[in-house]
Short mmCIF file of C-alpha atoms and ligand atoms in Angstrom, two decimals:
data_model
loop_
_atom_site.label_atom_id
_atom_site.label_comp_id
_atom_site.label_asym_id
_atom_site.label_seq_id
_atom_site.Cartn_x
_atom_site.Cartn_y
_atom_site.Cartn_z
CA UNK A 98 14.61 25.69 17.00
CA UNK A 99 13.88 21.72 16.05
CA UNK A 100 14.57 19.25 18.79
CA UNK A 101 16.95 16.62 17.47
CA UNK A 102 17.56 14.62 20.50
CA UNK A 103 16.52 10.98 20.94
CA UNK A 104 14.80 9.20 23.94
CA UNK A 105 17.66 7.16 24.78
CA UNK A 106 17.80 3.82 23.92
CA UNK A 107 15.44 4.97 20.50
CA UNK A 108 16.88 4.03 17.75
CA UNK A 109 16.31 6.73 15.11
CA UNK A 110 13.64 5.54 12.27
CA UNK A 111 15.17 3.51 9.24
CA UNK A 112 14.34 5.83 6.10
CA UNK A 113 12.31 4.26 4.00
CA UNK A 114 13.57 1.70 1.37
CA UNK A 115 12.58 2.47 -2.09
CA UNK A 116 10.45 -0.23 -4.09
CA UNK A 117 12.42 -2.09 -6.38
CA UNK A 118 10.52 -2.64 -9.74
CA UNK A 119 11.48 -4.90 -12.43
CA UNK A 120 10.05 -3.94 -16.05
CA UNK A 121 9.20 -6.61 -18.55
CA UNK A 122 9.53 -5.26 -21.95
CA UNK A 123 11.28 -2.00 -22.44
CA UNK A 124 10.28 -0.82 -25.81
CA UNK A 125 8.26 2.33 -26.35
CA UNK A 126 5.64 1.99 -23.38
CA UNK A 127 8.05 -0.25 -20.98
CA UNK A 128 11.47 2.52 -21.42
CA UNK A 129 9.07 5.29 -20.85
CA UNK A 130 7.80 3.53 -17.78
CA UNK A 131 11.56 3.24 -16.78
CA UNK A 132 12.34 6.91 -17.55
CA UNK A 133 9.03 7.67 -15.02
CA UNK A 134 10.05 5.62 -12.60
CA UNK A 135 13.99 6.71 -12.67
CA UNK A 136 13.31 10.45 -12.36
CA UNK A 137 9.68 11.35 -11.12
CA UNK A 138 8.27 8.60 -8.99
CA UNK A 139 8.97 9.27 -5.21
CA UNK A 140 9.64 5.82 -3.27
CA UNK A 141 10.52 3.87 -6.52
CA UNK A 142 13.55 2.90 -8.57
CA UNK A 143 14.23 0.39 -11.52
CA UNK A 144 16.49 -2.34 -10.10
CA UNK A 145 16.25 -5.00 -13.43
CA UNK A 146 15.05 -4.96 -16.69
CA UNK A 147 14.56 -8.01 -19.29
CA UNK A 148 13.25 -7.69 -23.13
CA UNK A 149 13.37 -9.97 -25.85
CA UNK A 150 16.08 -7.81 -27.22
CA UNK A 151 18.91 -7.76 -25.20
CA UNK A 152 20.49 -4.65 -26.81
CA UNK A 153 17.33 -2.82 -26.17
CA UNK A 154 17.49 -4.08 -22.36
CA UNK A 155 20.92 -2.80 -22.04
CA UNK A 156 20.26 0.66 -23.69
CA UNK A 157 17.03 1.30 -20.83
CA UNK A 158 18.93 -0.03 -18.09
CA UNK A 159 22.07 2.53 -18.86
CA UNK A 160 19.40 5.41 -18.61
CA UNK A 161 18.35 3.70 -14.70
CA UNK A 162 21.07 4.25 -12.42
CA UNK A 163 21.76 1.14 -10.57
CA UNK A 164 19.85 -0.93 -12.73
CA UNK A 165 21.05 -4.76 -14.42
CA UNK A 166 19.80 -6.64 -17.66
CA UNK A 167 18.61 -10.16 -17.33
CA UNK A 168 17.89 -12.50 -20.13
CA UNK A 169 14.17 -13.51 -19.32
CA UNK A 170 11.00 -11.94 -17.48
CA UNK A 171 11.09 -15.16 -15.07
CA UNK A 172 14.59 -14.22 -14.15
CA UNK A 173 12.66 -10.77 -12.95
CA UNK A 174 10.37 -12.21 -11.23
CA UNK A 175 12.29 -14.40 -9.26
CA UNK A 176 14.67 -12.47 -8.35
CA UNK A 177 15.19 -10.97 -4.92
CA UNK A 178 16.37 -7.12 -5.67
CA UNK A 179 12.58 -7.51 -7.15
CA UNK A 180 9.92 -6.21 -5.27
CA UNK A 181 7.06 -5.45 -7.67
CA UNK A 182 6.68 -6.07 -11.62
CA UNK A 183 5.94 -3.53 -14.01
CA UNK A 184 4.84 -5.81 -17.93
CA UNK A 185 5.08 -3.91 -20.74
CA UNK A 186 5.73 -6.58 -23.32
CA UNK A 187 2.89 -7.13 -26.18
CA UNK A 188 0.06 -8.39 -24.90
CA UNK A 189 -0.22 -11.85 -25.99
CA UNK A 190 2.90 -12.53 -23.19
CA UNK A 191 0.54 -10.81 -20.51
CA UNK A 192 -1.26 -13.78 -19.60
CA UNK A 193 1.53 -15.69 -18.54
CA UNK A 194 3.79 -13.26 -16.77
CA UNK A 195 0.85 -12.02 -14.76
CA UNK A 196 0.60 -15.59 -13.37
CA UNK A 197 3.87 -15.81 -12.52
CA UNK A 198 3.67 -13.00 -10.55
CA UNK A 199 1.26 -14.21 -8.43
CA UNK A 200 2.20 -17.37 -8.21
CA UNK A 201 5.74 -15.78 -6.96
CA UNK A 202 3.16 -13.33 -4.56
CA UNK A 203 4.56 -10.32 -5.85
CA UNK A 204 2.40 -7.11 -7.22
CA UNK A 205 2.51 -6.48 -10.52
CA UNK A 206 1.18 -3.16 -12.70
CA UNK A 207 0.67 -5.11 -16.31
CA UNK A 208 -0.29 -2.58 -19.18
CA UNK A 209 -3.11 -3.63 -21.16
CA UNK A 210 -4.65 -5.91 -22.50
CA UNK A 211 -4.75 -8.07 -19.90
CA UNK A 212 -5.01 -11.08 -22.13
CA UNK A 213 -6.18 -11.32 -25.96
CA UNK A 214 -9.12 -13.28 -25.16
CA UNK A 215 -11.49 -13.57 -22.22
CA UNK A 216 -10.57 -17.14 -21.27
CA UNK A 217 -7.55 -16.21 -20.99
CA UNK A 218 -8.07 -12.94 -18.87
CA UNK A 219 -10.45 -15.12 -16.42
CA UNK A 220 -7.53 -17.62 -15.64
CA UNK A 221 -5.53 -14.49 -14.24
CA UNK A 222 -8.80 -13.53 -12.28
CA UNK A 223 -9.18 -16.97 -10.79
CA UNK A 224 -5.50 -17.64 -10.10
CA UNK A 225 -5.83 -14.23 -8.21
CA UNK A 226 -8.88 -15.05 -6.22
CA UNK A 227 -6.93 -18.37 -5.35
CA UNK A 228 -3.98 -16.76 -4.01
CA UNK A 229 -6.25 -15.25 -1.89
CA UNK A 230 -5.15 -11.51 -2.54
CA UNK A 231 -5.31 -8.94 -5.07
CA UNK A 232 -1.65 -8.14 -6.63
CA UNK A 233 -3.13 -7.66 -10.12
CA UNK A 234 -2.88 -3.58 -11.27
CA UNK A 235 -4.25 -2.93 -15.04
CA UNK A 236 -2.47 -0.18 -17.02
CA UNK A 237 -5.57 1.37 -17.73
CA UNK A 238 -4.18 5.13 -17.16
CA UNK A 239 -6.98 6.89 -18.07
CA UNK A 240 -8.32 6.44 -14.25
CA UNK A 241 -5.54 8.28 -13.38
CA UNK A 242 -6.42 11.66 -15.68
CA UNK A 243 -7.26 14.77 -14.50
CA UNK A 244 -10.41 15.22 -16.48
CA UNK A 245 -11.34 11.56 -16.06
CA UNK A 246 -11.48 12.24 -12.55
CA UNK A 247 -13.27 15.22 -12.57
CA UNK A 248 -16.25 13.48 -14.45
CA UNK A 249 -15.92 10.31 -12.04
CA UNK A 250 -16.64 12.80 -8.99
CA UNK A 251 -19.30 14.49 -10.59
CA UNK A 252 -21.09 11.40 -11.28
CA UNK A 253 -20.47 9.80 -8.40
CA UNK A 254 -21.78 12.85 -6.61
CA UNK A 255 -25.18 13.05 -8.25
CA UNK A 256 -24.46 16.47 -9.78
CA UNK A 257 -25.16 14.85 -13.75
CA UNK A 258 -27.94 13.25 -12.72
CA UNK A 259 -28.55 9.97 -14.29
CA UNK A 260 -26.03 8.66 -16.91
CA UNK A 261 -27.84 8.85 -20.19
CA UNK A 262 -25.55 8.42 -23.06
CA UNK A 263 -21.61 8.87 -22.96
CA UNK A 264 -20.39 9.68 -26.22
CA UNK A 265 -16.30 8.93 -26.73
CA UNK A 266 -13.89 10.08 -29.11
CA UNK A 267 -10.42 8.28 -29.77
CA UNK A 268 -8.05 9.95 -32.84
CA UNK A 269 -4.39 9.07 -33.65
CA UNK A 270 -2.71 10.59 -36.46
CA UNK A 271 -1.14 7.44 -38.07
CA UNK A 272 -0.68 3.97 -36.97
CA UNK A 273 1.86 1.18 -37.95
CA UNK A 274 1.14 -1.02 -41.10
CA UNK A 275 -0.31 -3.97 -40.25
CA UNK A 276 -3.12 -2.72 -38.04
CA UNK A 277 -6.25 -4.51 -38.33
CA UNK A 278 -9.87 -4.05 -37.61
CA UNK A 279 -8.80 -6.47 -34.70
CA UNK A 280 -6.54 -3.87 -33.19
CA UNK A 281 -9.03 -1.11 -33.60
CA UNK A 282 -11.13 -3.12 -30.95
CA UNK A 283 -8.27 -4.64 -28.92
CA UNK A 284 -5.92 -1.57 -28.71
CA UNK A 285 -8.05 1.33 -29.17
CA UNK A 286 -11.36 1.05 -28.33
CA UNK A 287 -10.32 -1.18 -25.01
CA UNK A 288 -9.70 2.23 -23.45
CA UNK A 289 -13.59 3.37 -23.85
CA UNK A 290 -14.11 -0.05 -22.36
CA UNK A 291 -12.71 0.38 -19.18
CA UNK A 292 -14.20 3.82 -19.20
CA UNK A 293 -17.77 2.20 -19.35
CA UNK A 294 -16.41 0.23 -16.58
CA UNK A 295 -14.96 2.90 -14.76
CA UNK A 296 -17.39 5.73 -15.09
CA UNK A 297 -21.00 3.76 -15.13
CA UNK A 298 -19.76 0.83 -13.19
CA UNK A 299 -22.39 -1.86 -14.78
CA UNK A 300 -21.70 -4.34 -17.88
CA UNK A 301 -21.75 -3.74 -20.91
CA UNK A 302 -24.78 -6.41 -22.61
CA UNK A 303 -24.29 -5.75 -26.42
CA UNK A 304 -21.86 -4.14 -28.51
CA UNK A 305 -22.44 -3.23 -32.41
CA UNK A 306 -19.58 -2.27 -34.88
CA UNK A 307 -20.33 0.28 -37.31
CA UNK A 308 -18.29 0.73 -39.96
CA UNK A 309 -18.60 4.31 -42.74
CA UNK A 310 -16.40 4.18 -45.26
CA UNK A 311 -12.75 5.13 -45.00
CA UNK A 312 -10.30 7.69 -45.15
CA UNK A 313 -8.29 7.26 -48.22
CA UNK A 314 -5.29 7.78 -45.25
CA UNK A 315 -6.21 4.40 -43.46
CA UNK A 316 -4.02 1.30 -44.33
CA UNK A 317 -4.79 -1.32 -46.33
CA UNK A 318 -7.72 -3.36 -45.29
CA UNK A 319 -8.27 -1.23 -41.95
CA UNK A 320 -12.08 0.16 -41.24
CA UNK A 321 -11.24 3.89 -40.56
CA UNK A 322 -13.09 5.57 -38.99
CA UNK A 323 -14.87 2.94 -37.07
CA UNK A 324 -17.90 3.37 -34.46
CA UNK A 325 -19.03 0.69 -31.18
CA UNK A 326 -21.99 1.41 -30.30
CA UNK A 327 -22.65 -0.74 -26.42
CA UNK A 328 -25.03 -0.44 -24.40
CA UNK A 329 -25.22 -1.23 -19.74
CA UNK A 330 -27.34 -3.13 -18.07
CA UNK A 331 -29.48 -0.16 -17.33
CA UNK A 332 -29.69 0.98 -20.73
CA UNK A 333 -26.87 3.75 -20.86
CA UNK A 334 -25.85 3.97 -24.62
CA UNK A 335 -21.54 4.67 -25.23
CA UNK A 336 -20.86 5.85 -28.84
CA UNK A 337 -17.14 5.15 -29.12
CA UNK A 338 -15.59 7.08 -32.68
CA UNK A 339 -12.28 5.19 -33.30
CA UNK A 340 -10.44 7.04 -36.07
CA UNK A 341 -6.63 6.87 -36.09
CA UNK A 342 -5.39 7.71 -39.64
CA UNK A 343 -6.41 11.71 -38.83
CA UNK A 344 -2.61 12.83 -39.88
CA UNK A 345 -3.17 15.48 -36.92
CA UNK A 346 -2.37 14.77 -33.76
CA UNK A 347 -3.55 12.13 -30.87
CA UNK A 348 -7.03 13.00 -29.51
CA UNK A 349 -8.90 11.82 -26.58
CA UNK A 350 -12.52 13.64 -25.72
CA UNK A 351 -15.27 11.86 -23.56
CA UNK A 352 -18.95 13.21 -22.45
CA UNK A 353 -21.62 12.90 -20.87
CA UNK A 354 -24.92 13.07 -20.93
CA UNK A 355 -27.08 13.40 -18.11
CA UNK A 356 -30.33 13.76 -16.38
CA UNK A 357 -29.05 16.92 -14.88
CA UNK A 358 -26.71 17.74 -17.14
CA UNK A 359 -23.64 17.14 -19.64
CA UNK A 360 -20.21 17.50 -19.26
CA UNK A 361 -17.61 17.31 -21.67
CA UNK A 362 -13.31 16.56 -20.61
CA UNK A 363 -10.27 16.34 -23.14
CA UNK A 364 -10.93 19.31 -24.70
CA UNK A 365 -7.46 20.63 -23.46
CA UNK A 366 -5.72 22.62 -25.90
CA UNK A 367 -2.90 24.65 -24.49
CA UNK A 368 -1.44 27.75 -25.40
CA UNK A 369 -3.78 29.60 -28.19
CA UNK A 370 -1.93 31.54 -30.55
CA UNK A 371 -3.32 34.33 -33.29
CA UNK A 372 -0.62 34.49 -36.11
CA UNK A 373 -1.00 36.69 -38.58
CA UNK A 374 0.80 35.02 -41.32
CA UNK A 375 -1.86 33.12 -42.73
CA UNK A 376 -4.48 34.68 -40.49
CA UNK A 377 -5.00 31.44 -38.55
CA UNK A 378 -5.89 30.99 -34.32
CA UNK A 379 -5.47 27.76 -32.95
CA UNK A 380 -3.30 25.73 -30.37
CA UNK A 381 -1.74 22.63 -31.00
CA UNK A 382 -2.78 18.64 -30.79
CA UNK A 383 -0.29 15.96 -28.93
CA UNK A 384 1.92 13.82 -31.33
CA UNK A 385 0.74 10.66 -29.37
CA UNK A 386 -0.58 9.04 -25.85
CA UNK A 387 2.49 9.64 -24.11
CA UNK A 388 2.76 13.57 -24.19
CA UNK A 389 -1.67 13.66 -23.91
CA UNK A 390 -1.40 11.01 -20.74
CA UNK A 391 2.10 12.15 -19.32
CA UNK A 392 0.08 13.47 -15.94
CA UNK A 393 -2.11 10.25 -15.71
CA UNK A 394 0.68 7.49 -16.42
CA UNK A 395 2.78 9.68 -13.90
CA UNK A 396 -0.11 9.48 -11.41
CA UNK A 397 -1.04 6.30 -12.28
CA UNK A 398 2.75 4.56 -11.69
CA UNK A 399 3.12 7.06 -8.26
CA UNK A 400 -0.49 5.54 -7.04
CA UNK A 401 0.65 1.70 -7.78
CA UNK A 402 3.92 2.55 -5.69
CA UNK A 403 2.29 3.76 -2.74
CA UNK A 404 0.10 0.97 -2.77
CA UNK A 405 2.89 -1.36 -3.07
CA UNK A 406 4.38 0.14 -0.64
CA UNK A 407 1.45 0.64 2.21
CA UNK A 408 0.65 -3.41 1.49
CA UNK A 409 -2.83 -2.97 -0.27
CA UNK A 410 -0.71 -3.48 -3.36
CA UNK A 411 -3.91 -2.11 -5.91
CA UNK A 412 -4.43 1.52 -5.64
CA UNK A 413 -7.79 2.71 -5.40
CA UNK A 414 -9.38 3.67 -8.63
CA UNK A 415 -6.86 1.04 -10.29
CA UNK A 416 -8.26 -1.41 -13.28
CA UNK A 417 -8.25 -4.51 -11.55
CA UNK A 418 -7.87 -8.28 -13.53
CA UNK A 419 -11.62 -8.60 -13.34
CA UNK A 420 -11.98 -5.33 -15.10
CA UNK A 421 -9.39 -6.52 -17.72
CA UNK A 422 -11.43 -9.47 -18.19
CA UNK A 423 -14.22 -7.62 -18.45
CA UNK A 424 -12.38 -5.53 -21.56
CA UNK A 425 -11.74 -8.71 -22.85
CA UNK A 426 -15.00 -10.14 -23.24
CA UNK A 427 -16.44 -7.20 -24.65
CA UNK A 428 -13.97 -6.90 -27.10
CA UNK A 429 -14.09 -10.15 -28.06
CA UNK A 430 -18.03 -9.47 -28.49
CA UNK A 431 -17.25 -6.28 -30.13
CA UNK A 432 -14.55 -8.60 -33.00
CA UNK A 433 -17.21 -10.64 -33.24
CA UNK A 434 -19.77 -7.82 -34.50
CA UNK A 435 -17.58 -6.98 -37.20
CA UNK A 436 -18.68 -9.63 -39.26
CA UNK A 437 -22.41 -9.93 -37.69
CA UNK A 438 -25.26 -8.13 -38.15
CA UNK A 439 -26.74 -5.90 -35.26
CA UNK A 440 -25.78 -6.10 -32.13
CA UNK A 441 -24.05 -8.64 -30.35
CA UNK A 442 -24.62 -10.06 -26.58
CA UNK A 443 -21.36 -9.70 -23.99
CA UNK A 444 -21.12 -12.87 -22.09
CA UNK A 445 -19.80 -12.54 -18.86
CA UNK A 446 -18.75 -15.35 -16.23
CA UNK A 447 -19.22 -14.79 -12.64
CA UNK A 448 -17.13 -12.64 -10.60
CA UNK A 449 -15.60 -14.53 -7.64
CA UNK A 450 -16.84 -13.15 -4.58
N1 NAD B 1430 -1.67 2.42 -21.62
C1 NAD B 1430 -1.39 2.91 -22.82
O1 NAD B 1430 -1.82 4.00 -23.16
C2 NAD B 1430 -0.51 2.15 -23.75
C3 NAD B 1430 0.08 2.79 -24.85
C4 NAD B 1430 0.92 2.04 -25.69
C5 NAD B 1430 1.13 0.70 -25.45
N2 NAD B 1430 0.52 0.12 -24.38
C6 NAD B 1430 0.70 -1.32 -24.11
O2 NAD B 1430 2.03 -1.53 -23.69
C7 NAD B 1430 2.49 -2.80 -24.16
C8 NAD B 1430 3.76 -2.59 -24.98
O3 NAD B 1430 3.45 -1.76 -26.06
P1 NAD B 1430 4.60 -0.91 -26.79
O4 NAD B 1430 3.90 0.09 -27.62
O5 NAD B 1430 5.61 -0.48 -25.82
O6 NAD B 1430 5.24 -2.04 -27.74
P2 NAD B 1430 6.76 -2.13 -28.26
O7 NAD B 1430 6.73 -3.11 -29.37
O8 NAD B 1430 7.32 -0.77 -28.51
O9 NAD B 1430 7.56 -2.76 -27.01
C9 NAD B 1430 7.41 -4.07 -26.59
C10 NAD B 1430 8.78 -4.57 -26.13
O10 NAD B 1430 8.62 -5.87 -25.57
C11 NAD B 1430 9.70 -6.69 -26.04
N3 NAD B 1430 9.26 -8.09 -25.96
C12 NAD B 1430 8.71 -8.87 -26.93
N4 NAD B 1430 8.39 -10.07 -26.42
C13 NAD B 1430 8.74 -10.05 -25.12
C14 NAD B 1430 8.66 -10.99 -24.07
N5 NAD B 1430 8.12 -12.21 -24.25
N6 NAD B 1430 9.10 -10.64 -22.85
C15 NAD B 1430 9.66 -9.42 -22.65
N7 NAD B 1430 9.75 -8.48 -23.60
C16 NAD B 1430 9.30 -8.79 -24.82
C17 NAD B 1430 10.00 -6.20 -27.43
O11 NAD B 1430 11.30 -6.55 -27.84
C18 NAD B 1430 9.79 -4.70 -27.28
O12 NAD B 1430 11.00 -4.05 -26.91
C19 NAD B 1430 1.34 -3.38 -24.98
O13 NAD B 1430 0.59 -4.25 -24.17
C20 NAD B 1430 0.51 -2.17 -25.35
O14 NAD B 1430 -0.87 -2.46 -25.55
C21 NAD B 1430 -0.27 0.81 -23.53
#
């Protein structure tokens, strides 16, 4: 039988409050961060949305019980039902919100990019470092996969040996006209990026664009398929195949090869069926990120929460501002290979200590 009596005088324990998170930005990324945080985060609920689109504000918040619409993401910040920020606006407004957030000392998870240049990323990592503590979470969700995290412990635990080459693999089946070479680098291929940062944990010193010719599929004026080819500090070489006019499915595979071995994760594949119309075997491929990375943006939202919540505000194994300024300088290296020839040196400022 449980004991339910008090000492007296004891005041029984307060339960604990739930975080309240503001979102910035609510369209495809931002109202599926609100539908995570509504109905599977533990400790967590939406308490105000903002996006430049009112309507679109209004429709999210009417999915988040006990959420309200304000007009502007400093309203958000500001205001005192707020206790961390969640940005998923386009990225050219990161910059900005993220330093209101810390100016206003409250944690924020911004989805990346960070910034769309590296001087701009640095100013976030150096307003940070001035506030004297971290509050800065990167949406970099990958960290937070299953398969990412079996390779990190497997590296980290000797059991590959020395990091030789890590070969990526990044497919969508369509994108939306009007993507550019630029986006290749700055929206896709950021995400092998941080991988280099978070698996081998070195810089990246040169990156090199490579460029076959395309799929009759790609839009107008996009390189597709495109390959980076960086290499570390200690002379690890990434191959990183972007290709995202496949008209199949959303594809993520990374491996590694070792001194002591290779290992290969994002192979997943589901159920297999045999059919015997058309004599075919096969299982099937995600539509996008958001069905492929359900687990890890799940993880990745639940990790931020606790860490809000216990005071440390940046989970462990969380992208960090300096490792979205790190992105951003090497993609800014890697835009600037597209027109160069060979490879092109990353420039990195100094980390503050
Ligand atoms: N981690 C990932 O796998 C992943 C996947 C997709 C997108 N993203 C990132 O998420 C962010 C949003 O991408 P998306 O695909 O949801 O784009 P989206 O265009 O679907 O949504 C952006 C929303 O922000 C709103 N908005 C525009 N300007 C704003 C401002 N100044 N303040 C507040 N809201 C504003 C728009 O009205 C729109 O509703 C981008 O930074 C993108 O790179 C990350």
């Amino acid at each position: 039988m449980t004991d339910t009596t008090t000492q007296a005088g004891t005041a029984p324990a307060a339960p604990p409050q739930d975080i309240r998170v503001g979102v910035i930005g609510v369209g495809r990324m931002g109202a599926d961060h609100v539908e995570r945080i509504s109905r599977r985060t533990k400790g967590a609920r939406v308490s105000v949305v903002s996006d430049y689109l009112r309507e679109t504000a209004e429709k999210v918040s009417a999915s988040a019980p006990g959420s309200r619409v304000v007009d502007t993401p400093e309203e958000i910040i500001a205001a005192d039902d707020v206790d961390a920020v969640l940005i998923a606006s386009p990225g050219q407004f990161h910059r900005d919100q993220v330093l209101a957030c810390i100016a206003a000392g409250k944690p924020v998870l911004c989805e990346k990019p960070l910034a769309m240049n590296p001087q701009d990323a640095y100013d976030v990592v150096r307003a940070e470092h001035e506030s004297g503590r971290s509050c800065v979470s990167l949406g970099f969700m990958r960290r937070f996969d299953t398969g990412y995290g079996e390779l990190k412990d497997a590296l980290d635990a000797g059991e590959l040996g020395t990091p030789l080459i890590l070969n990526c693999k990044h497919r969508n089946a369509d994108v939306l006209p009007g993507f550019t070479n630029v986006h290749m680098v700055y929206d896709s291929a950021v995400h092998e990026i941080d991988a280099i940062s978070f698996f081998l944990e070195e810089p990246v010193v040169s990156v090199q664009t490579i460029t076959p010719r395309s799929t009759e599929n790609a839009p107008e004026g996009l390189s597709d398929p495109m390959l980076l080819l960086l290499r570390t500090a200690s002379g690890t070489v990434v191959t990183d195949e972007l290709y995202v006019s496949t008209d199949s499915g959303y594809e993520v595979r990374t491996e590694l090869v070792g001194s002591k071995g290779v290992a290969t994760v994002g192979q997943e594949s589901g159920m297999v069926t045999t059919q015997q119309a058309g004599g075919r075997w096969g299982g099937a491929v995600p539509a996008d990120f958001r069905p492929r990375f359900v687990d890890a943006y799940d993880a990745e939202v639940q990790a931020w929460i606790a860490a809000v919540a216990d005071g440390s505000f940046v989970a462990p194994r969380s992208a960090t501002a300096w490792d979205g300024y790190v992105a951003a300088a090497v993609c800014e290296a890697a835009e600037r290979s597209l027109t160069a020839d060979g490879p092109v040196e990353v420039q990195l400022l100094e980390r503050p200590s």
